[in-house]
Coordinates of C-alpha atoms in Angstrom, one line a residue:
M1 CA 40.6 -91.7 -47.0
S2 CA 38.6 -94.3 -45.2
T3 CA 37.4 -97.7 -46.6
T4 CA 35.5 -100.5 -45.1
P5 CA 34.7 -104.0 -46.3
A6 CA 31.0 -103.2 -46.4
T7 CA 31.5 -101.3 -49.7
G8 CA 32.6 -104.4 -51.4
K9 CA 35.3 -102.4 -53.2
R10 CA 39.0 -102.9 -53.1
P11 CA 40.8 -99.6 -53.4
A12 CA 43.9 -99.6 -55.5
L13 CA 46.9 -99.3 -53.2
P14 CA 49.8 -97.1 -54.2
A15 CA 52.4 -99.3 -55.9
A16 CA 55.4 -97.5 -54.6
L17 CA 57.8 -100.4 -54.3
G18 CA 60.0 -101.5 -57.2
L19 CA 62.2 -104.6 -57.3
P20 CA 65.1 -103.0 -55.3
A21 CA 62.7 -101.8 -52.6
A22 CA 60.8 -105.1 -52.6
S23 CA 64.0 -107.1 -52.3
A24 CA 65.2 -104.8 -49.6
L25 CA 61.9 -105.4 -47.7
V26 CA 62.5 -109.1 -47.9
I27 CA 66.2 -108.9 -46.9
G28 CA 65.4 -106.3 -44.3
S29 CA 62.6 -108.3 -42.8
I30 CA 64.7 -111.5 -42.7
I31 CA 67.9 -109.9 -41.4
G32 CA 66.9 -108.2 -38.3
T33 CA 68.6 -108.0 -35.0
G34 CA 67.6 -111.6 -34.4
V35 CA 70.5 -112.9 -36.5
F36 CA 72.9 -110.9 -34.4
A37 CA 71.6 -112.6 -31.3
L38 CA 71.1 -116.0 -32.8
P39 CA 74.5 -117.5 -32.1
S40 CA 74.0 -117.1 -28.4
A41 CA 70.5 -118.8 -28.6
L42 CA 72.1 -121.7 -30.5
A43 CA 75.2 -122.0 -28.4
P44 CA 73.6 -124.4 -25.8
Y45 CA 73.3 -127.0 -28.6
G46 CA 76.9 -126.8 -29.8
P47 CA 78.1 -126.9 -33.4
I48 CA 75.4 -129.4 -34.2
A49 CA 73.2 -126.2 -34.4
L50 CA 75.0 -125.4 -37.7
V51 CA 73.7 -128.7 -39.1
A52 CA 70.2 -127.5 -38.0
F53 CA 70.9 -124.2 -39.7
G54 CA 71.7 -126.0 -42.9
A55 CA 68.5 -128.0 -42.8
V56 CA 66.5 -124.9 -42.0
T57 CA 68.1 -123.1 -44.9
L58 CA 67.0 -125.8 -47.4
G59 CA 63.4 -125.6 -45.9
A60 CA 63.5 -121.8 -46.2
L61 CA 64.5 -122.0 -49.8
A62 CA 61.7 -124.4 -50.5
L63 CA 59.3 -122.0 -48.9
A64 CA 60.7 -119.1 -50.9
L65 CA 60.2 -120.9 -54.1
T66 CA 56.7 -121.9 -53.1
F67 CA 55.8 -118.3 -52.2
G68 CA 57.3 -117.2 -55.5
A69 CA 55.1 -119.5 -57.4
L70 CA 52.0 -118.5 -55.4
A71 CA 52.7 -114.8 -55.8
G72 CA 53.2 -115.2 -59.5
R73 CA 49.5 -116.3 -59.8
T74 CA 47.9 -114.1 -57.1
T75 CA 49.2 -110.6 -57.0
A76 CA 46.9 -109.1 -54.3
S77 CA 48.3 -108.1 -50.9
G78 CA 47.9 -110.6 -48.1
G79 CA 50.3 -113.3 -48.9
P80 CA 49.5 -116.5 -46.9
Y81 CA 46.1 -115.2 -46.0
V82 CA 45.1 -114.8 -49.6
Y83 CA 46.5 -118.2 -50.6
A84 CA 44.7 -120.1 -47.9
R85 CA 41.4 -118.3 -48.4
E86 CA 41.4 -119.0 -52.2
A87 CA 42.3 -122.7 -51.8
F88 CA 40.5 -123.7 -48.6
G89 CA 37.8 -121.1 -47.9
E90 CA 37.2 -118.2 -45.5
F91 CA 37.8 -119.9 -42.2
A92 CA 41.3 -121.1 -43.3
G93 CA 42.0 -117.6 -44.6
F94 CA 41.0 -116.1 -41.3
L95 CA 43.1 -118.5 -39.2
N96 CA 46.1 -117.7 -41.4
A97 CA 45.6 -113.9 -41.1
W98 CA 45.1 -114.3 -37.3
S99 CA 48.2 -116.5 -36.9
Y100 CA 50.4 -114.3 -39.1
W101 CA 49.3 -111.2 -37.3
I102 CA 50.4 -112.7 -34.0
T103 CA 53.7 -113.7 -35.6
A104 CA 54.3 -110.1 -36.8
W105 CA 53.8 -108.3 -33.5
A106 CA 55.3 -111.1 -31.3
G107 CA 58.2 -111.2 -33.7
N108 CA 58.7 -107.5 -33.3
A109 CA 59.0 -108.1 -29.5
A110 CA 61.7 -110.7 -30.1
I111 CA 63.6 -108.4 -32.5
V112 CA 63.5 -105.5 -30.1
V113 CA 64.8 -107.7 -27.2
A114 CA 67.8 -108.6 -29.3
W115 CA 68.2 -104.9 -30.5
V116 CA 68.3 -103.8 -26.8
G117 CA 71.3 -106.2 -26.3
Y118 CA 73.3 -104.2 -28.8
V119 CA 72.1 -100.8 -27.6
E120 CA 73.4 -101.8 -24.2
V121 CA 76.9 -102.1 -25.5
F122 CA 76.8 -98.3 -25.2
V123 CA 74.2 -97.5 -22.5
N124 CA 72.8 -99.4 -19.5
T125 CA 75.8 -101.7 -19.5
G126 CA 74.7 -103.0 -16.2
H127 CA 71.5 -104.3 -17.9
R128 CA 69.1 -102.8 -15.4
K129 CA 65.7 -104.3 -16.3
W130 CA 63.4 -101.2 -16.4
I131 CA 65.9 -99.2 -18.5
S132 CA 66.0 -102.2 -20.9
V133 CA 62.2 -102.1 -21.1
L134 CA 62.2 -98.4 -21.9
L135 CA 64.8 -98.9 -24.6
A136 CA 62.7 -101.7 -26.0
L137 CA 59.6 -99.5 -26.1
A138 CA 61.6 -96.8 -28.0
G139 CA 62.7 -99.4 -30.5
L140 CA 59.1 -100.4 -31.2
W141 CA 57.6 -97.0 -31.5
I142 CA 60.2 -95.3 -33.7
P143 CA 59.5 -97.6 -36.7
A144 CA 55.8 -97.3 -36.0
A145 CA 56.1 -93.5 -36.4
I146 CA 58.0 -94.0 -39.7
N147 CA 55.3 -96.4 -41.0
L148 CA 52.6 -93.8 -40.2
T149 CA 54.3 -91.4 -42.7
G150 CA 53.6 -93.6 -45.7
V151 CA 54.8 -96.5 -47.9
R152 CA 57.4 -94.5 -49.9
N153 CA 59.3 -93.5 -46.8
I154 CA 59.1 -97.1 -45.5
G155 CA 60.8 -98.3 -48.7
A156 CA 63.5 -95.6 -48.7
F157 CA 64.3 -96.3 -45.0
Q158 CA 64.4 -100.0 -45.7
V159 CA 66.9 -99.7 -48.5
V160 CA 69.3 -97.5 -46.4
T161 CA 69.2 -99.8 -43.4
T162 CA 69.6 -102.9 -45.5
V163 CA 72.8 -101.6 -47.0
L164 CA 74.2 -100.6 -43.6
K165 CA 73.4 -103.9 -41.9
F166 CA 75.2 -105.9 -44.6
V167 CA 78.6 -104.5 -43.7
P168 CA 79.3 -106.5 -40.5
L169 CA 77.5 -109.6 -41.7
V170 CA 79.5 -109.7 -44.9
F171 CA 82.7 -109.1 -42.9
M172 CA 82.0 -112.0 -40.6
A173 CA 81.0 -114.2 -43.4
T174 CA 84.3 -113.6 -45.3
V175 CA 87.1 -112.2 -43.2
G176 CA 85.8 -113.6 -40.0
L177 CA 86.3 -117.2 -41.3
L178 CA 90.1 -116.6 -41.5
F179 CA 90.2 -116.3 -37.7
V180 CA 88.2 -119.4 -36.8
D181 CA 89.7 -121.5 -34.0
S182 CA 88.4 -125.1 -33.8
G183 CA 89.0 -125.0 -30.0
N184 CA 86.2 -122.5 -29.6
F185 CA 83.5 -124.8 -30.9
G186 CA 83.2 -127.1 -27.9
S187 CA 81.4 -130.4 -27.8
F188 CA 79.6 -131.1 -31.1
N189 CA 76.3 -131.9 -29.4
A190 CA 76.3 -130.0 -26.1
S191 CA 72.5 -130.3 -25.5
G192 CA 72.4 -133.6 -23.8
Q193 CA 69.7 -134.7 -26.3
S194 CA 69.9 -137.1 -29.1
A195 CA 71.4 -135.8 -32.4
L196 CA 67.9 -135.7 -34.0
G197 CA 66.4 -134.0 -31.0
A198 CA 69.1 -131.4 -30.9
I199 CA 68.8 -130.7 -34.6
S200 CA 65.0 -130.3 -34.3
A201 CA 65.2 -128.0 -31.3
A202 CA 67.9 -125.9 -32.7
G203 CA 66.2 -125.8 -36.1
A204 CA 63.0 -124.3 -34.5
I205 CA 65.1 -121.4 -33.1
A206 CA 67.1 -121.0 -36.4
L207 CA 63.9 -120.7 -38.4
F208 CA 63.2 -117.4 -36.7
S209 CA 66.1 -116.0 -38.7
Y210 CA 64.3 -116.6 -41.9
L211 CA 60.9 -115.2 -40.9
G212 CA 60.0 -112.5 -43.3
L213 CA 60.9 -114.3 -46.5
E214 CA 57.2 -113.9 -47.5
A215 CA 57.3 -110.1 -46.9
A216 CA 57.0 -109.2 -50.6
S217 CA 54.0 -111.4 -51.1
V218 CA 52.2 -109.9 -48.1
V219 CA 52.5 -106.4 -49.6
A220 CA 52.2 -107.5 -53.2
G221 CA 49.5 -104.9 -53.9
R222 CA 52.0 -102.1 -53.1
V223 CA 54.7 -103.6 -55.5
R224 CA 55.1 -102.5 -59.1
E225 CA 54.6 -105.4 -61.5
P226 CA 53.9 -107.8 -58.6
G227 CA 53.6 -110.9 -60.8
R228 CA 57.2 -110.4 -61.9
N229 CA 58.9 -108.6 -59.0
V230 CA 57.4 -110.4 -56.0
P231 CA 58.7 -113.9 -56.9
R232 CA 62.1 -112.5 -57.8
A233 CA 62.4 -110.4 -54.6
T234 CA 61.4 -113.4 -52.5
V235 CA 63.8 -116.0 -54.0
Y236 CA 66.8 -113.6 -54.4
G237 CA 66.4 -112.1 -51.0
T238 CA 66.2 -115.5 -49.3
L239 CA 69.3 -116.8 -51.2
V240 CA 71.4 -113.8 -50.2
C241 CA 70.4 -114.1 -46.6
A242 CA 71.1 -117.9 -46.5
V243 CA 74.7 -117.5 -47.6
I244 CA 75.5 -114.7 -45.2
Y245 CA 73.7 -116.4 -42.3
I246 CA 75.4 -119.8 -42.4
L247 CA 78.9 -118.4 -43.0
G248 CA 78.5 -115.6 -40.4
T249 CA 77.2 -117.9 -37.7
L250 CA 80.0 -120.3 -38.4
A251 CA 82.5 -117.5 -38.0
V252 CA 81.0 -116.4 -34.6
F253 CA 81.0 -120.0 -33.3
G254 CA 84.7 -120.2 -34.3
T255 CA 85.9 -116.9 -32.9
V256 CA 84.0 -116.8 -29.5
S257 CA 84.5 -119.6 -27.0
H258 CA 81.5 -121.9 -26.4
T259 CA 81.3 -121.1 -22.7
K260 CA 81.3 -117.3 -23.3
L261 CA 79.0 -117.4 -26.3
G262 CA 76.0 -118.9 -24.4
G263 CA 75.9 -115.9 -22.0
S264 CA 76.6 -113.2 -24.6
T265 CA 74.0 -110.5 -25.4
A266 CA 76.0 -109.3 -28.4
P267 CA 77.8 -112.3 -30.0
F268 CA 78.9 -110.5 -33.2
T269 CA 80.4 -107.7 -31.1
D270 CA 82.3 -110.2 -29.1
A271 CA 83.5 -111.9 -32.2
A272 CA 84.8 -108.7 -33.8
N273 CA 86.6 -107.7 -30.6
N274 CA 88.3 -111.1 -30.4
I275 CA 89.5 -110.8 -34.0
F276 CA 90.9 -107.3 -33.7
G277 CA 91.4 -106.8 -30.0
G278 CA 90.1 -103.9 -28.0
T279 CA 86.5 -102.7 -28.4
W280 CA 86.4 -100.5 -31.4
A281 CA 85.5 -103.2 -33.9
G282 CA 82.8 -104.6 -31.7
D283 CA 81.4 -101.1 -31.3
L284 CA 81.1 -100.7 -35.1
V285 CA 79.3 -104.1 -35.3
A286 CA 77.0 -103.0 -32.5
I287 CA 76.1 -99.8 -34.3
A288 CA 75.3 -101.8 -37.5
A289 CA 73.2 -104.2 -35.5
I290 CA 71.2 -101.3 -34.0
V291 CA 70.6 -99.9 -37.5
S292 CA 69.7 -103.4 -38.7
G293 CA 67.2 -103.9 -35.9
I294 CA 65.4 -100.6 -36.6
G295 CA 65.3 -101.6 -40.3
A296 CA 63.7 -105.0 -39.5
L297 CA 61.2 -103.5 -37.1
N298 CA 60.3 -100.9 -39.8
G299 CA 59.5 -103.7 -42.3
W300 CA 57.7 -105.9 -39.8
T301 CA 55.6 -103.1 -38.5
M302 CA 54.4 -102.6 -42.1
L303 CA 53.5 -106.4 -42.3
C304 CA 51.7 -106.0 -39.0
A305 CA 49.2 -103.7 -40.7
E306 CA 49.1 -105.1 -44.2
M307 CA 48.0 -108.7 -43.3
P308 CA 45.0 -107.6 -41.2
Y309 CA 44.2 -104.9 -43.8
A310 CA 43.9 -107.5 -46.5
A311 CA 41.7 -109.7 -44.3
A312 CA 39.5 -106.9 -43.1
R313 CA 39.0 -105.7 -46.6
D314 CA 37.3 -109.1 -47.2
G315 CA 35.3 -109.0 -44.0
L316 CA 37.5 -111.5 -42.2
F317 CA 39.1 -109.2 -39.7
P318 CA 37.5 -106.3 -37.7
G319 CA 36.6 -103.5 -40.1
V320 CA 38.7 -100.9 -38.3
F321 CA 41.8 -102.6 -39.7
A322 CA 40.6 -101.8 -43.3
R323 CA 40.4 -98.1 -42.8
L324 CA 43.2 -96.1 -44.6
R325 CA 44.1 -92.7 -43.2
G326 CA 45.7 -89.6 -44.6
E327 CA 46.9 -88.7 -48.1
K328 CA 49.4 -91.7 -48.0
D329 CA 46.6 -94.3 -47.4
V330 CA 48.1 -95.6 -44.2
P331 CA 46.4 -98.5 -42.3
A332 CA 47.0 -96.5 -39.1
F333 CA 44.9 -98.6 -36.7
G334 CA 46.8 -101.8 -37.6
I335 CA 50.2 -100.1 -37.1
V336 CA 49.2 -98.7 -33.7
A337 CA 47.4 -101.8 -32.4
S338 CA 50.2 -104.1 -33.3
T339 CA 52.8 -101.9 -31.7
V340 CA 50.8 -101.7 -28.5
L341 CA 50.5 -105.5 -28.4
A342 CA 54.3 -105.9 -29.1
S343 CA 55.0 -103.4 -26.3
L344 CA 52.8 -105.4 -23.8
I345 CA 54.4 -108.8 -24.6
T346 CA 57.9 -107.2 -24.4
V347 CA 57.2 -105.7 -20.9
F348 CA 55.6 -109.0 -19.8
S349 CA 58.5 -111.1 -21.0
Y350 CA 61.2 -108.9 -19.4
T351 CA 59.4 -109.3 -16.0
R352 CA 58.7 -113.0 -16.3
F353 CA 61.4 -114.8 -18.3
E354 CA 65.2 -115.0 -18.0
D355 CA 65.7 -116.2 -21.6
V356 CA 63.4 -113.6 -23.0
F357 CA 64.6 -113.8 -26.6
T358 CA 64.3 -117.6 -26.9
K359 CA 60.8 -117.7 -25.4
I360 CA 59.4 -115.1 -27.8
V361 CA 61.3 -116.5 -30.7
L362 CA 59.7 -120.0 -30.3
L363 CA 56.2 -118.5 -30.1
S364 CA 56.8 -116.4 -33.2
V365 CA 58.1 -119.3 -35.1
L366 CA 55.1 -121.5 -34.3
T367 CA 52.5 -118.9 -35.3
A368 CA 54.5 -118.2 -38.5
V369 CA 54.8 -121.9 -39.5
I370 CA 51.0 -122.3 -39.5
P371 CA 50.6 -119.8 -42.4
Y372 CA 53.7 -121.4 -44.1
L373 CA 52.1 -124.8 -43.8
F374 CA 48.8 -123.6 -45.3
S375 CA 50.6 -121.8 -48.1
A376 CA 52.5 -125.0 -49.1
A377 CA 49.3 -126.9 -48.9
A378 CA 47.6 -124.3 -51.1
Q379 CA 50.4 -124.7 -53.7
L380 CA 50.0 -128.5 -53.6
Y381 CA 46.2 -128.2 -54.0
W382 CA 46.6 -126.0 -57.1
L383 CA 49.2 -128.3 -58.6
L384 CA 47.0 -131.4 -58.1
V385 CA 43.8 -129.6 -59.4
R386 CA 45.1 -127.5 -62.2
G387 CA 48.8 -128.2 -62.6
R388 CA 48.4 -130.9 -65.3
D389 CA 46.6 -128.4 -67.6
A390 CA 48.8 -125.4 -66.9
L391 CA 52.4 -126.9 -66.5
S392 CA 54.6 -129.3 -68.4
P393 CA 55.2 -132.7 -66.7
R394 CA 58.7 -131.7 -65.8
R395 CA 57.7 -128.4 -64.2
L396 CA 54.8 -130.0 -62.5
A397 CA 57.1 -132.7 -60.9
R398 CA 59.6 -130.0 -59.8
D399 CA 57.0 -127.7 -58.3
T400 CA 55.2 -130.6 -56.5
T401 CA 58.5 -131.8 -55.0
V402 CA 59.3 -128.2 -53.8
A403 CA 55.9 -127.7 -52.3
A404 CA 56.0 -131.1 -50.6
L405 CA 59.4 -130.3 -49.0
A406 CA 58.0 -126.9 -47.8
L407 CA 55.0 -128.7 -46.3
A408 CA 57.2 -131.4 -44.6
F409 CA 59.6 -128.7 -43.3
S410 CA 56.7 -126.8 -41.8
Y411 CA 55.6 -129.9 -39.8
W412 CA 59.1 -130.5 -38.7
S413 CA 59.4 -126.9 -37.4
I414 CA 56.2 -127.3 -35.4
Q415 CA 57.5 -130.5 -33.9
G416 CA 60.8 -128.9 -32.9
S417 CA 59.2 -126.0 -31.1
G418 CA 58.6 -128.0 -28.0
Y419 CA 55.4 -129.0 -26.1
Q420 CA 55.1 -125.8 -24.1
T421 CA 55.4 -123.6 -27.2
V422 CA 52.9 -125.6 -29.1
Y423 CA 50.5 -125.4 -26.1
Y424 CA 50.8 -121.6 -25.9
G425 CA 50.7 -121.2 -29.7
L426 CA 47.6 -123.3 -30.1
F427 CA 45.9 -121.4 -27.3
V428 CA 46.6 -118.0 -28.9
L429 CA 45.6 -119.3 -32.3
L430 CA 42.2 -120.6 -31.0
L431 CA 41.6 -117.3 -29.4
G432 CA 40.8 -116.2 -32.9
V433 CA 37.7 -118.5 -33.2
P434 CA 35.4 -116.2 -31.1
V435 CA 36.6 -113.3 -33.2
Y436 CA 35.6 -115.2 -36.4
V437 CA 32.2 -116.1 -34.9
W438 CA 31.6 -112.5 -34.1
L439 CA 32.6 -111.3 -37.6
K440 CA 30.3 -113.9 -39.3
R441 CA 27.4 -113.0 -37.0
D442 CA 27.5 -109.4 -38.1
Q443 CA 27.8 -110.5 -41.7
S444 CA 24.8 -112.9 -41.4
R445 CA 22.7 -110.2 -39.9
S446 CA 23.6 -107.8 -42.7
T447 CA 22.9 -110.4 -45.3
A448 CA 19.5 -111.3 -43.8
T449 CA 18.5 -107.6 -43.8
E450 CA 19.5 -107.2 -47.4
Q451 CA 17.7 -110.3 -48.6
R452 CA 14.4 -109.6 -46.9
A453 CA 12.1 -107.4 -49.0
P454 CA 11.2 -104.2 -47.2
E455 CA 7.4 -104.7 -47.7
T456 CA 7.5 -108.3 -46.6
A457 CA 6.9 -108.8 -42.9
T458 CA 8.3 -111.8 -41.1
P459 CA 5.5 -114.4 -40.6
D460 CA 4.0 -114.6 -37.2
V461 CA 4.9 -118.2 -36.1
R462 CA 2.4 -118.2 -33.3
H463 CA -0.6 -118.0 -35.8
S464 CA 0.8 -120.1 -38.7
R465 CA 2.3 -123.3 -37.2
G466 CA 2.0 -125.1 -40.5
L467 CA 4.1 -122.6 -42.3
R468 CA 7.8 -122.6 -41.3
T469 CA 10.4 -120.0 -42.2
N470 CA 13.8 -120.4 -43.8
R471 CA 16.9 -118.8 -42.4
V472 CA 16.4 -115.4 -44.1
G473 CA 12.8 -114.9 -43.1
G474 CA 11.0 -116.2 -46.2
A475 CA 8.1 -118.7 -46.1
R476 CA 8.9 -122.4 -46.5
K477 CA 6.2 -124.6 -48.1
P478 CA 4.7 -127.6 -46.3
R479 CA 6.4 -130.9 -47.0
S480 CA 3.3 -132.2 -48.8
L481 CA 3.6 -129.4 -51.5
R482 CA 7.4 -129.7 -52.1
H483 CA 7.1 -132.3 -54.8
Q484 CA 5.1 -129.7 -56.9
D485 CA 8.1 -127.2 -56.9

């Protein structure tokens, strides 16, 4: 099957995801390998990073409630792209689709870098760079192959990997807390910055752990009863992840010394080994982290294709992204193109940066926050324009407060990303402007051709200077005759 936006039709997508699968997609997209590497990325800031994690959790819950409200009204696939387009027009919708698409494949690069850290608990323990790169490429293309087999297989794989990844995280969030030693925490603010600066910087990194909370809204068209199931999956999935995240990170901070944690490539493995002694417990955690990473990459690879598919279907992304292939209606080009880009940025990062994970994380966070910001703004716009007629005063006040918090949180996250990240993020975002111009050019030509009658020739301007033409080739009357229209 092949579809293009030129037909003006929106094919019905197979609604193969129920509430359990949609919830698993949210949880699986949020909990990737990133959370297993996050304690090491936060270690340079000290325990004050836990304060940042708490603040980020509140912001993430505000975003989850906002996405839930938006998804309850708009059940088409596309998530932030759809919300921005409907509230603010095509250009805003395009920028959101472009930014989120970058987030998806760049985020996959960050996830796979963390995933390699746990794979190398068993192989390439010397961390030879090119072997690490090959492992990373395998980690990107295995989920791509699964995605090419269809949505039903994606959902089943997501449920299995979500269950398996919970075991070590729940263990650290419960039993691990019993082994916390306050001597391992180190200085409360080890960053050398002010407390507010440290919280903002650590918060920008911590936000990466919640990317994916909007996953169910992005694939809403593939969810059964989306008006009911998408909001539930979004809010419930985020709440579950929030509890496990905060308690699990606290346990790792308290069971691994601060000096060792900063240089660890597998902090949950180190924490498990310190609790039980030996290496067997850490090996089990590493296996779970490997499974978790594949599950997250599986979900995010789906998002890599679904967002541009939704935009291309409306003519706001190259038409090739809107073509569905095979009996399973798979957006194959989006899957392959996004995986190629993730592979390229992974190879580039391994050869250019020492702190590969943190660099890619910050770029992914920035490009994700832009769609989050527009989504919160779209919710506020709807509340101000239609909220009084559709909601009770109490519900209106509550939803407005939540949307305002989500908007403020988005601005705070951008500020905490740092000048260099904002520079690179703005650069890659604005690279989309020429793409938009190119798309609109083709649409304008097509519209002009359709509107011009076949038997009507374009006036020859050289022989009719007093008769100008409008933008679609029709004759425009002289100014002296316009008052008679």
